[in-house]
Coordinates of C-alpha atoms and ligand atoms in Angstrom, one line a residue:
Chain L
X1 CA 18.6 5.5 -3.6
X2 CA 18.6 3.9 -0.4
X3 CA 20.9 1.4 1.1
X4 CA 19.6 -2.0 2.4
X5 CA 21.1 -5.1 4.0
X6 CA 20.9 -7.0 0.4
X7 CA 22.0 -4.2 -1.9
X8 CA 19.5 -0.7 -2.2
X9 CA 16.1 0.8 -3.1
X10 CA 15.7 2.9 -6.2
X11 CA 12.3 5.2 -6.6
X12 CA 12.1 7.2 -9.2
X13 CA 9.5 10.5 -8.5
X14 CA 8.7 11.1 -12.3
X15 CA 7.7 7.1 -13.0
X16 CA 6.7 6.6 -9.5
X17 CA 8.7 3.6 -9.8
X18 CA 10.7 1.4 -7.6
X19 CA 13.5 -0.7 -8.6
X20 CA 15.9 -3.1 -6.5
X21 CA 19.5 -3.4 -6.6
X22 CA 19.9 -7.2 -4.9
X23 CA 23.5 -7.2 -4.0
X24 CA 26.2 -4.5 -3.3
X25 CA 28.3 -5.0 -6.0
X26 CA 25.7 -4.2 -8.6
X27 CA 25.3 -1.1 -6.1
X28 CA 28.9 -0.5 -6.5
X29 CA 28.6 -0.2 -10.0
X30 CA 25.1 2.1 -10.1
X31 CA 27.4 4.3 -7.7
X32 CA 30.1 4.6 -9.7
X33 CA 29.0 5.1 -13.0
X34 CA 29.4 8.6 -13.5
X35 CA 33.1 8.5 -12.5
X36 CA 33.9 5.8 -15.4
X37 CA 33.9 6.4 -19.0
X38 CA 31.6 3.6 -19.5
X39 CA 29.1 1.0 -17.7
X40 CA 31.9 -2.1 -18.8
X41 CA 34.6 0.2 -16.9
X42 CA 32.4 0.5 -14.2
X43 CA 31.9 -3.2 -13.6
X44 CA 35.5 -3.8 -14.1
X45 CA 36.5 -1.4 -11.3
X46 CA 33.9 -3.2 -9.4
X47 CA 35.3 -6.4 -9.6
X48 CA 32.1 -8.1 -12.0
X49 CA 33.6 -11.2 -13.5
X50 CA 33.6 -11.5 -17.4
X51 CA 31.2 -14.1 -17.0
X52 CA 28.8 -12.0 -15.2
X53 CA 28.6 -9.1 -17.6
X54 CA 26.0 -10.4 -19.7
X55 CA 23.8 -10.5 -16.3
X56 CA 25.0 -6.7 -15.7
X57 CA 24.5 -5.5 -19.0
X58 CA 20.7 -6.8 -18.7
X59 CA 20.7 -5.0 -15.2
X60 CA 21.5 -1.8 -16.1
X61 CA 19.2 -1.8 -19.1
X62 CA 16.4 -2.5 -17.2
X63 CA 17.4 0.5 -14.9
X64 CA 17.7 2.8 -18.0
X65 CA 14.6 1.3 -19.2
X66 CA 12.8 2.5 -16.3
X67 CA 14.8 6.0 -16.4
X68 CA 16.5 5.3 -13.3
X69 CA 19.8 6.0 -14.7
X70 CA 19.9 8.0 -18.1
X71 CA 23.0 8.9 -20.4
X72 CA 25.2 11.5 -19.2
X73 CA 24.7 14.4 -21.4
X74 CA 27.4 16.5 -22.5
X75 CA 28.0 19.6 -20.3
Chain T
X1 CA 1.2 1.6 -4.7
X2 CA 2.3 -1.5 -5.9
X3 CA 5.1 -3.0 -6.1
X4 CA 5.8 -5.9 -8.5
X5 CA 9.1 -7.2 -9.6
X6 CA 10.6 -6.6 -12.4
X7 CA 11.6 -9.5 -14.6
X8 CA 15.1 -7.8 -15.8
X9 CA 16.4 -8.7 -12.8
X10 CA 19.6 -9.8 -11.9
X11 CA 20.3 -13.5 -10.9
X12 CA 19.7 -12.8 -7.3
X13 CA 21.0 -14.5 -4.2
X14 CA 17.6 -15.3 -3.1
X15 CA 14.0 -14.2 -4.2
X16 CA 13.2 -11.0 -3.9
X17 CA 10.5 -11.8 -1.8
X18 CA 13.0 -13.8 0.4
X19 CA 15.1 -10.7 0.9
X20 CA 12.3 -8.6 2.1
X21 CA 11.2 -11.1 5.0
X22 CA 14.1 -10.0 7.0
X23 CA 12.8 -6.8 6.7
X24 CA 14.0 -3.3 5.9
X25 CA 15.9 -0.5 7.0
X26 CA 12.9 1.4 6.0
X27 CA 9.2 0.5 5.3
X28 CA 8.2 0.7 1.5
X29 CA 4.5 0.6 2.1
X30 CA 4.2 3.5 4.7
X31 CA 0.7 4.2 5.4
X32 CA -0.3 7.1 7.3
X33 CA -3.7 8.2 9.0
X34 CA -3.8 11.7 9.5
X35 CA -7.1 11.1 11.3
X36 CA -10.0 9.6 12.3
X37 CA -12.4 12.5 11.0
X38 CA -14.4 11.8 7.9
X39 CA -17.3 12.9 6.1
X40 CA -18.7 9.6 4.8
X41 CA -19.1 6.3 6.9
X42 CA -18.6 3.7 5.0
X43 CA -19.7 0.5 6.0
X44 CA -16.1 -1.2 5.3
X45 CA -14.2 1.4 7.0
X46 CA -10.7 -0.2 7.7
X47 CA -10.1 2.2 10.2
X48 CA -13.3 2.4 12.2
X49 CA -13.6 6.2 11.2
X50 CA -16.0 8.9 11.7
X51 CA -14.8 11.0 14.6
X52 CA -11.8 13.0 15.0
X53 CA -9.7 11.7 18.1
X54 CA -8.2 14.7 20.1
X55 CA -5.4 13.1 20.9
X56 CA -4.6 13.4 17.0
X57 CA -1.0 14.2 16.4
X58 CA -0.1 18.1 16.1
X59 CA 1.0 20.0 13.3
X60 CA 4.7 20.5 14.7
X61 CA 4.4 16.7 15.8
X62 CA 3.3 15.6 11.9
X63 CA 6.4 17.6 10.3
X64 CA 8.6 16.1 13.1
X65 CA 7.5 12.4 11.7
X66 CA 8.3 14.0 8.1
X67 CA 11.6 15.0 9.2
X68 CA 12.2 11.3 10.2
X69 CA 10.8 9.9 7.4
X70 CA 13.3 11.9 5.6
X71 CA 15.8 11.0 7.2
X72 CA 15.3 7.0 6.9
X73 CA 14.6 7.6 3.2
X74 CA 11.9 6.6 3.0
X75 CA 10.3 7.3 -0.6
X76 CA 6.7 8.4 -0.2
X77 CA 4.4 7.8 2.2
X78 CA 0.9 6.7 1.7
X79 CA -1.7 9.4 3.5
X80 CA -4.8 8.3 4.3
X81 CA -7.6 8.7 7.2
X82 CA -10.7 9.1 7.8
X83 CA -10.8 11.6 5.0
X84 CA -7.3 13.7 5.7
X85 CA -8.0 16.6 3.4
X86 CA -10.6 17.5 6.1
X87 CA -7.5 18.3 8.9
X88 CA -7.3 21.9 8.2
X89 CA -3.4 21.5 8.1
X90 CA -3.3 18.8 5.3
X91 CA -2.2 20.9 2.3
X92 CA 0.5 22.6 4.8
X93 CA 1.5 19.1 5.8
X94 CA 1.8 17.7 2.1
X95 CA 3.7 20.7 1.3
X96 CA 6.4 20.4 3.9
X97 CA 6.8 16.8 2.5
X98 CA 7.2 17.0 -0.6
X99 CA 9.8 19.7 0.1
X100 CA 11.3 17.5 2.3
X101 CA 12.0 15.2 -0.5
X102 CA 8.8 12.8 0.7
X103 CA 6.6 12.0 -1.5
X104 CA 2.4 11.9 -0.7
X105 CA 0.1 9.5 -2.3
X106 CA -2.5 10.6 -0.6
X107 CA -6.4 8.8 -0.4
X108 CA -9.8 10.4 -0.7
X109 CA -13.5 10.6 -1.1
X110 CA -13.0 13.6 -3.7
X111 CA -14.9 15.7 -0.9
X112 CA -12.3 18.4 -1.2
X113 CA -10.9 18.0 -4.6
X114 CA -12.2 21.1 -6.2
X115 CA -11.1 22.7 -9.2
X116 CA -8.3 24.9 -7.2
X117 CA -7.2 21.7 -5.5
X118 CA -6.7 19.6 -8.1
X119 CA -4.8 22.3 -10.0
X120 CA -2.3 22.9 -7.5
X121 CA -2.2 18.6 -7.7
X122 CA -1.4 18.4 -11.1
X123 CA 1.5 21.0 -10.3
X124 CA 3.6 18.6 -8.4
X125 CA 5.3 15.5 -9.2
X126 CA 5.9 14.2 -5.9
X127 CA 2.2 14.0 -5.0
X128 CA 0.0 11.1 -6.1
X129 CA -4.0 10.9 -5.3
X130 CA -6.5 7.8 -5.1
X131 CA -9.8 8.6 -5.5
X132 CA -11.9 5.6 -3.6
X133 CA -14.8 4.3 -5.5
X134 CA -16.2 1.2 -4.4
X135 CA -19.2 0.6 -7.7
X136 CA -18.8 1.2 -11.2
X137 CA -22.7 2.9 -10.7
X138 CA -24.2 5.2 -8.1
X139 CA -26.3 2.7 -6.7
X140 CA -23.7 0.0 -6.3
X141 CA -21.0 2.3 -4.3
X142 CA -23.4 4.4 -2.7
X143 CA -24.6 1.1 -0.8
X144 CA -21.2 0.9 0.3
X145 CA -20.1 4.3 0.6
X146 CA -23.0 6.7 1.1
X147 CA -25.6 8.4 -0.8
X148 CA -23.9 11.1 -3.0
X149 CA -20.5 9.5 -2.7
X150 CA -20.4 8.4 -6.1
X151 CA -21.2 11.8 -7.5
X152 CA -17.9 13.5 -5.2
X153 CA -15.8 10.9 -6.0
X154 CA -16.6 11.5 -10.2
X155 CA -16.4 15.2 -9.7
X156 CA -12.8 15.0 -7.7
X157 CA -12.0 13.2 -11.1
X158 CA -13.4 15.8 -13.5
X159 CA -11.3 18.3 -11.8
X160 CA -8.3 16.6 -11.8
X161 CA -8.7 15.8 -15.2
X162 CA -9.5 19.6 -16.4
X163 CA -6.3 20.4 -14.2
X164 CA -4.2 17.7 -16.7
X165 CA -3.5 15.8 -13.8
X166 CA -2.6 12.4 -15.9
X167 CA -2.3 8.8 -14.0
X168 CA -3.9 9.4 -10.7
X169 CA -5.6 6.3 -9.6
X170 CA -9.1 5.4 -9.4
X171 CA -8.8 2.7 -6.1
X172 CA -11.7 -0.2 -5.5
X173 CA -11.8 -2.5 -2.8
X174 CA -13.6 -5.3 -4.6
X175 CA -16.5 -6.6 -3.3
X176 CA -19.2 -9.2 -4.6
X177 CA -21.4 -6.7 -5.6
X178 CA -18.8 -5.0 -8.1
X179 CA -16.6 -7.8 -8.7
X180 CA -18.9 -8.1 -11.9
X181 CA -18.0 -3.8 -12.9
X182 CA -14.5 -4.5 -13.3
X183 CA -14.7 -3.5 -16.9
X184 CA -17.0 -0.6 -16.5
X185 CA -14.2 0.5 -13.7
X186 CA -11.7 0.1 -16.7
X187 CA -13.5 2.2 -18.8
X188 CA -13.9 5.1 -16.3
X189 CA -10.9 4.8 -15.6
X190 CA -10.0 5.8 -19.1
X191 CA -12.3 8.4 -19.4
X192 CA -10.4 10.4 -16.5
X193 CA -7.1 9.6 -17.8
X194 CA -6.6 7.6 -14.5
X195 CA -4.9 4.3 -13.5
X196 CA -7.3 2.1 -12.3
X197 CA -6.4 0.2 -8.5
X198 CA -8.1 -3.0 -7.0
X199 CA -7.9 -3.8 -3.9
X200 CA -9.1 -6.8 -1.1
X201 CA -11.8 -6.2 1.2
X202 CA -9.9 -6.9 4.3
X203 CA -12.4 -8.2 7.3
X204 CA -10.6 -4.9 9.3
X205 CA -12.0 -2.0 10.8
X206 CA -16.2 -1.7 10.4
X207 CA -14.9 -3.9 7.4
X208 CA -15.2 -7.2 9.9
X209 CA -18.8 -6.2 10.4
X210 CA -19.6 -6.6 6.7
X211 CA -17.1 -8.8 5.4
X212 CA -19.0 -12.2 5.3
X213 CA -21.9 -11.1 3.2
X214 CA -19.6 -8.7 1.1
X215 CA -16.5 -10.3 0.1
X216 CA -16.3 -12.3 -2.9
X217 CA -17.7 -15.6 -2.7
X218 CA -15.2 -18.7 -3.9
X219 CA -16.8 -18.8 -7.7
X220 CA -16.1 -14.9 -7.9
X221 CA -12.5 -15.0 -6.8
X222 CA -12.0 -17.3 -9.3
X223 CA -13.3 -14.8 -11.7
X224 CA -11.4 -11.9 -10.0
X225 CA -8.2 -14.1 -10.5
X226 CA -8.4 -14.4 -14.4
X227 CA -9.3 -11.0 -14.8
X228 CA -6.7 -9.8 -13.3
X229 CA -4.2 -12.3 -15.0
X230 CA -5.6 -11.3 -17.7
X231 CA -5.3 -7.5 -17.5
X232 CA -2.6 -7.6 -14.9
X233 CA -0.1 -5.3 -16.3
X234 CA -2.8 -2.1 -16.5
X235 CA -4.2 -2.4 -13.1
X236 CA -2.5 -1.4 -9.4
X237 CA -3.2 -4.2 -7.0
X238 CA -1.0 -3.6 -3.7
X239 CA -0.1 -6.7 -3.9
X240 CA -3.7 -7.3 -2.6
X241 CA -4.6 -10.5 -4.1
X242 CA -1.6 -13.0 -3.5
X243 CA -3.5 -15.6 -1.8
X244 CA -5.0 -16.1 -5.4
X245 CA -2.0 -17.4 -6.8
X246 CA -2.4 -20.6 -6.4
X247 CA -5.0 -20.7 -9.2
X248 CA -2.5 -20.4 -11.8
X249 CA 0.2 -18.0 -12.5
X250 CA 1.3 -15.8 -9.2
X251 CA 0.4 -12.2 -10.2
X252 CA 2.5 -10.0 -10.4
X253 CA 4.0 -8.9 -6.8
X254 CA 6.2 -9.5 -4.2
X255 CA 4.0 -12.3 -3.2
X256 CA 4.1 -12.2 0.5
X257 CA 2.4 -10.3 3.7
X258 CA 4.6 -7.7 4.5
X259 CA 3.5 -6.5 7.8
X260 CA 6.2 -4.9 9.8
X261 CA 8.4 -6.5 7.1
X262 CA 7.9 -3.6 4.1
X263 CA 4.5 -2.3 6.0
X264 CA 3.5 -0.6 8.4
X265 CA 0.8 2.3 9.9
X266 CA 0.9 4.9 11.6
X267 CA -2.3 6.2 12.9
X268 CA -3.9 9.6 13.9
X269 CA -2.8 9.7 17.6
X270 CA 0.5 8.8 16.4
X271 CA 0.2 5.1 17.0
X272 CA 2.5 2.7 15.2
X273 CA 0.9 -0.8 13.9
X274 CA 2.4 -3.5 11.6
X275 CA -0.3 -2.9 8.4
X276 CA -3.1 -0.5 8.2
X277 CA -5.1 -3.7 8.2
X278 CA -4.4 -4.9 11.8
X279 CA -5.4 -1.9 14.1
X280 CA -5.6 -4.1 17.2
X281 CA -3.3 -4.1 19.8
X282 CA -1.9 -7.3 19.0
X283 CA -0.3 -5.5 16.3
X284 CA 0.5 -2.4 17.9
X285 CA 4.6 -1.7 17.9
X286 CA 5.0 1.6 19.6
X287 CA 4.0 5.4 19.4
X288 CA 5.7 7.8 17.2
X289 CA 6.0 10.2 20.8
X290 CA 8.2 8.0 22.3
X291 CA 11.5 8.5 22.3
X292 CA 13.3 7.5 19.4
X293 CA 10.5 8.5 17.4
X294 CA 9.3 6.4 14.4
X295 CA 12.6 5.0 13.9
X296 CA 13.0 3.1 16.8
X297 CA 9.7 1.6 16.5
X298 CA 11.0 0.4 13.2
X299 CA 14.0 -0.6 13.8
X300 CA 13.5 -2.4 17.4
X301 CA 9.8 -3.5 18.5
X302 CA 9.5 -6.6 19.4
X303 CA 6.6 -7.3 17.6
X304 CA 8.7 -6.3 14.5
X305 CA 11.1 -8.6 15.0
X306 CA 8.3 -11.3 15.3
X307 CA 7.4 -10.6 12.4
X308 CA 10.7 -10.7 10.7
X309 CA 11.5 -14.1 12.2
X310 CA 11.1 -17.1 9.9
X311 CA 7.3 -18.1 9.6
X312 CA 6.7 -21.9 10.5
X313 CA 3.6 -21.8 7.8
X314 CA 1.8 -24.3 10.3
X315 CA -1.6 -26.0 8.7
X316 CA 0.0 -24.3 5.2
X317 CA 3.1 -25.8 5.5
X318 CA 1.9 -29.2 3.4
X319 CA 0.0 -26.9 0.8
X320 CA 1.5 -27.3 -2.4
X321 CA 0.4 -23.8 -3.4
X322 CA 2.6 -22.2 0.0
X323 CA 5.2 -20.8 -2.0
X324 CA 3.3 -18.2 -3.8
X325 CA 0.2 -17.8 -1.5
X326 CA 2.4 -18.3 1.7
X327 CA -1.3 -18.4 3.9
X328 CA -2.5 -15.5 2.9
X329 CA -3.4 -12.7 5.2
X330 CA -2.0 -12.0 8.5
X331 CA -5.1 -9.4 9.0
X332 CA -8.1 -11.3 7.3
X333 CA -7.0 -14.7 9.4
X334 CA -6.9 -12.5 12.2
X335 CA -10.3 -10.7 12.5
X336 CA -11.7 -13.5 11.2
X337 CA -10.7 -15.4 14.4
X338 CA -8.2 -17.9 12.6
X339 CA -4.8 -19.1 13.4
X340 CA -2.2 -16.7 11.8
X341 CA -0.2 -19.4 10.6
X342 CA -3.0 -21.6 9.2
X343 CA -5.1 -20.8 5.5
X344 CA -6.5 -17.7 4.6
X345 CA -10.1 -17.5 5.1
X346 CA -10.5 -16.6 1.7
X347 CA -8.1 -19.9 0.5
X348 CA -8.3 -21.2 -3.2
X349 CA -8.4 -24.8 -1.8
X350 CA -11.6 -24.0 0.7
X351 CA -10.0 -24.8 3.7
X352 CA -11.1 -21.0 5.0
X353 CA -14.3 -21.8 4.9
X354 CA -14.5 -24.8 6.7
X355 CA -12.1 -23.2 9.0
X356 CA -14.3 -20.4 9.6
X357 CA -17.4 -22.8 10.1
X358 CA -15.6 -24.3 13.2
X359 CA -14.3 -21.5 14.7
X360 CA -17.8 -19.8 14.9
X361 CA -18.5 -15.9 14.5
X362 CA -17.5 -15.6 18.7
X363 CA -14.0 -16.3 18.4
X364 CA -13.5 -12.4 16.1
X365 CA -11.3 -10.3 18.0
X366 CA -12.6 -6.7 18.0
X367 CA -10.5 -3.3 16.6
X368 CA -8.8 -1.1 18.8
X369 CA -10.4 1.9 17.8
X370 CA -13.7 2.6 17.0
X371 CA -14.4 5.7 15.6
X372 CA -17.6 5.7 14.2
X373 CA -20.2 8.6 14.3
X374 CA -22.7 7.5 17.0
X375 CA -25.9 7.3 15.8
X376 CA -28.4 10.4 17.2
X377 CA -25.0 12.3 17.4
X378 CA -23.3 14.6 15.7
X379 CA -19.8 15.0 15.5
X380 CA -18.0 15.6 18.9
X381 CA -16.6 17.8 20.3
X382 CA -13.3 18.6 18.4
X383 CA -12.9 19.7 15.3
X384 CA -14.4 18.6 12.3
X385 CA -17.7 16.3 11.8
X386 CA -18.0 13.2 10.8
X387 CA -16.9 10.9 8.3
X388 CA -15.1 7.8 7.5
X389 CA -12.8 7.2 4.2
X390 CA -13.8 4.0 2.8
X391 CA -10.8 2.7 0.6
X392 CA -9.1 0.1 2.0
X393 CA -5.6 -0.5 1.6
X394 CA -4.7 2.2 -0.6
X395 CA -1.8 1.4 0.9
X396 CA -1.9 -1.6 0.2
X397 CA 0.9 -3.8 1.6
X398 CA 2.8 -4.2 -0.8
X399 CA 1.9 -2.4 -3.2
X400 CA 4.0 0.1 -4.8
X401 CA 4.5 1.6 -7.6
X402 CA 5.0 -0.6 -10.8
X403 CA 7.9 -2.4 -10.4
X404 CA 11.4 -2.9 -12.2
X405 CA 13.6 -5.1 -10.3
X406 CA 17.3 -4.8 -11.7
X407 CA 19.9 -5.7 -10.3
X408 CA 20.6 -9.2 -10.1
X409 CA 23.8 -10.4 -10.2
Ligands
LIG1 S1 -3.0 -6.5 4.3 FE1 -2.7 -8.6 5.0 S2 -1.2 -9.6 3.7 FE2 -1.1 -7.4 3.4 S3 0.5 -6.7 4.9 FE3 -1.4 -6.5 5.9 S4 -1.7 -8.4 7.0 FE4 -0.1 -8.8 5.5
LIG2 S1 -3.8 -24.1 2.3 FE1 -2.7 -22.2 2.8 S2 -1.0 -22.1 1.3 FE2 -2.5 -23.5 0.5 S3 -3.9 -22.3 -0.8 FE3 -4.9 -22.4 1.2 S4 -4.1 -20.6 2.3 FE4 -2.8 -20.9 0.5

């Protein structure tokens, strides 16, 4: 992942994929997911307006689509 | 590589495309020439190649560049040449990148892809190959390419395919003697368990030499287009073909020319341009030796921030069709001696053509570097012989790797 003036850069090795984050408070929520119990939690903490979770939830499908974030597996 | 956007986005602020033309903190479409050397010289040599330049950047100088590259994050880099498996350092070179977290697509002729190579290829996940291929039969690339370049370039892929090396990418600068094998390109393509990758015959390099009686005439790009529209999702493009757009749906892509924005090249001797398809010293940003390194180039050149300025879109501006084919390209409209911010010589509407008829073949700018093998000669002095690559934008501008484009919001 790499920070950008509009948000970040994603590149995924094994898919050889790159996917865009357009603004930093979906990048505050990619960040921060593994310290919430759940993606909703996430955006809350981040500040996402109810209205805009619909766009969210869409956005980080399409990221776990591409395998850029996976579920956390149980240690 | 190839870079399209991903429909899941999230509402965005602007188009993606929009974002990028203020540029990066980091190019995505990093091409690097390792060097002019090559065994083949192929008549549409972007690069001009043939001869090794001895002022070719050294080992220690190559990993310094990696560590850099590292360090700005950047992804992968695109390595290219001449042919760069012939430096005697390239395997050492792609090794210290990838453990440097840098990933290598690298492009070749297949003249060192033996069995042993393309096993320790398949091995890796941070290195990608393009094989060039430039006809669908021996006749129709050697033409282009060389005699017995066709037969490397299928047995590089026989190798990589014994080694299980899945998805490597079978690249072809289209031209209007293959544009009619884009099928048979398919199907070989398939046959290798590769991903086939099309790209534009740039008027760059040896390229401007050939480029009128090779590129695709206006009834062919036409053809090209719905092919591609039709098949779009399968096949790599680099963003190559945007300046088709305007016949119906844009293509998939960031849709704009992304020199010094998302692109950039650096060359053998260390060099630093805005796209591997401008090697002319109107393009020319800086040197990776001086001080500040690649990064400073980046981040401060002039030229750069020319680039990243707002484009007026001049004689385009009126052009219905500007928002998705934006004028084309900088580099065709360049060594093709047109304004930069007029049509693309190669434009849906024709207006290249009758632009081209009045400037008059006089008005082409010539290459910085001309690396051809002199005829009656044999290599020179330095290291290896000769030879010339022959793809053409592997790195393509643009191009990336398929796409996905979340986050909007
Ligand atoms: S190939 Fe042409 S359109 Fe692409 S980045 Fe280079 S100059 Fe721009
Ligand atoms: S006039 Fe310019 S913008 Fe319109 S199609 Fe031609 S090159 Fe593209």
């Amino acid at each position: 992942m790499r920070p950008e003036p509009f948000g970040a850069l994603l590149y995924h090795f094994g898919t050889r994929r790159l996917s865009f984050l357009k603004n930093q408070t979906v990048l505050a929520v990619v960040r921060s997911l593994a310290d919430h119990p759940s993606a909703r939690a996430a955006c809350a903490a981040a500040g996402v307006p109810d209205a805009e979770l619909p766009a969210y939830a869409r956005a980080l499908a399409a990221l776990a689509d591409s395998k850029m974030i996976t579920e956390r597996t149980l240690a | 590589m190839t870079l399209t956007q991903d429909r899941a986005s999230v509402r965005s602020p602007g188009r993606l495309a929009d974002l990028f033309e203020r540029g990066l903190a980091a190019p995505i479409c990093l091409t690097w020439e390792l060097t002019y050397a090559c065994n083949l010289a192929c008549v549409h040599c972007l690069s001009s190649s043939g001869r090794r330049d001895p002022r070719e950047l050294t080992t220690a100088e190559c990993e310094a560049v990696i560590d850099t590259l590292r360090r700005m994050q950047v992804f992968y880099v695109n390595i290219g040449g001449g042919e760069p498996t012939v430096r005697p350092d390239f395997w050492e070179l792609v090794d210290y990148a990838t453990a440097h977290h840098v990933g290598v697509k690298f492009s070749t002729n297949g003249v060192r892809l033996d069995a042993a190579a393309a096993r320790r290829l398949a091995g890796s996940d941070y290195v990608d190959v393009q094989i060039s291929l430039d006809g669908a039969t021996p006749e129709v690339n050697d033409a282009v390419r060389g005699a017995g370049s066709y037969a490397t370039a299928l047995r590089a892929m026989t190798n990589l395919a014994a080694a299980g090396f899945r998805g490597f990418k079978l690249s072809v600068v289209v031209t209007r003697h293959n544009v009619s094998q884009l099928d048979a390109f398919s199907q070989i393509a398939g046959r290798f368990g590769a991903q086939l990758r099309l790209t534009r015959l740039r008027p760059s390099g040896r390229g401007a030499d050939v480029w009128p009686e090779l590129h695709p005439t206006a009834g062919q790009q036409r053809e090209l287009y719905d092919w591609l529209a039709a098949h779009g999702e399968q096949v790599l493009t680099g963003d190559s073909f945007f300046h088709l757009s305007p016949y119906g749906e844009p293509l998939p892509g960031l849709n704009l020319c992304g020199a010094g924005r998302v692109v950039c090249l650096i060359d053998p001797v260390g060099d630093v341009y805005a796209c591997p398809f401008a090697i002319h010293e109107n393009f020319l940003a800086g040197n990776v030796r001086q001080p500040g390194g690649f990064e400073a180039v980046w981040r401060d050149a002039p030229l750069f921030a020319r680039l990243r300025a707002p484009q007026t879109g001049g004689a385009c501006r009126s052009c219905g069709f500007y928002d998705s084919c934006r004028g084309g390209c900088m580099a065709a409209k360049f060594f093709t001696g047109l304004p930069l911010d007029g049509p693309d010589p190669e434009c849906v509407r024709g207006h290249g053509e009758a632009a081209l008829a009045a400037a008059g073949l006089a008005a082409r700018p010539h290459p910085a570097a001309d690396h051809s093998h002199r005829p009656g000669r044999r290599a020179v002095p330095v290291t290896i012989a000769r030879r010339p690559p022959g793809r053409s934008c592997d790195e393509n501008p643009l191009a990336p790797p398929a796409p996905a484009e979340p986050g909007r919001p």
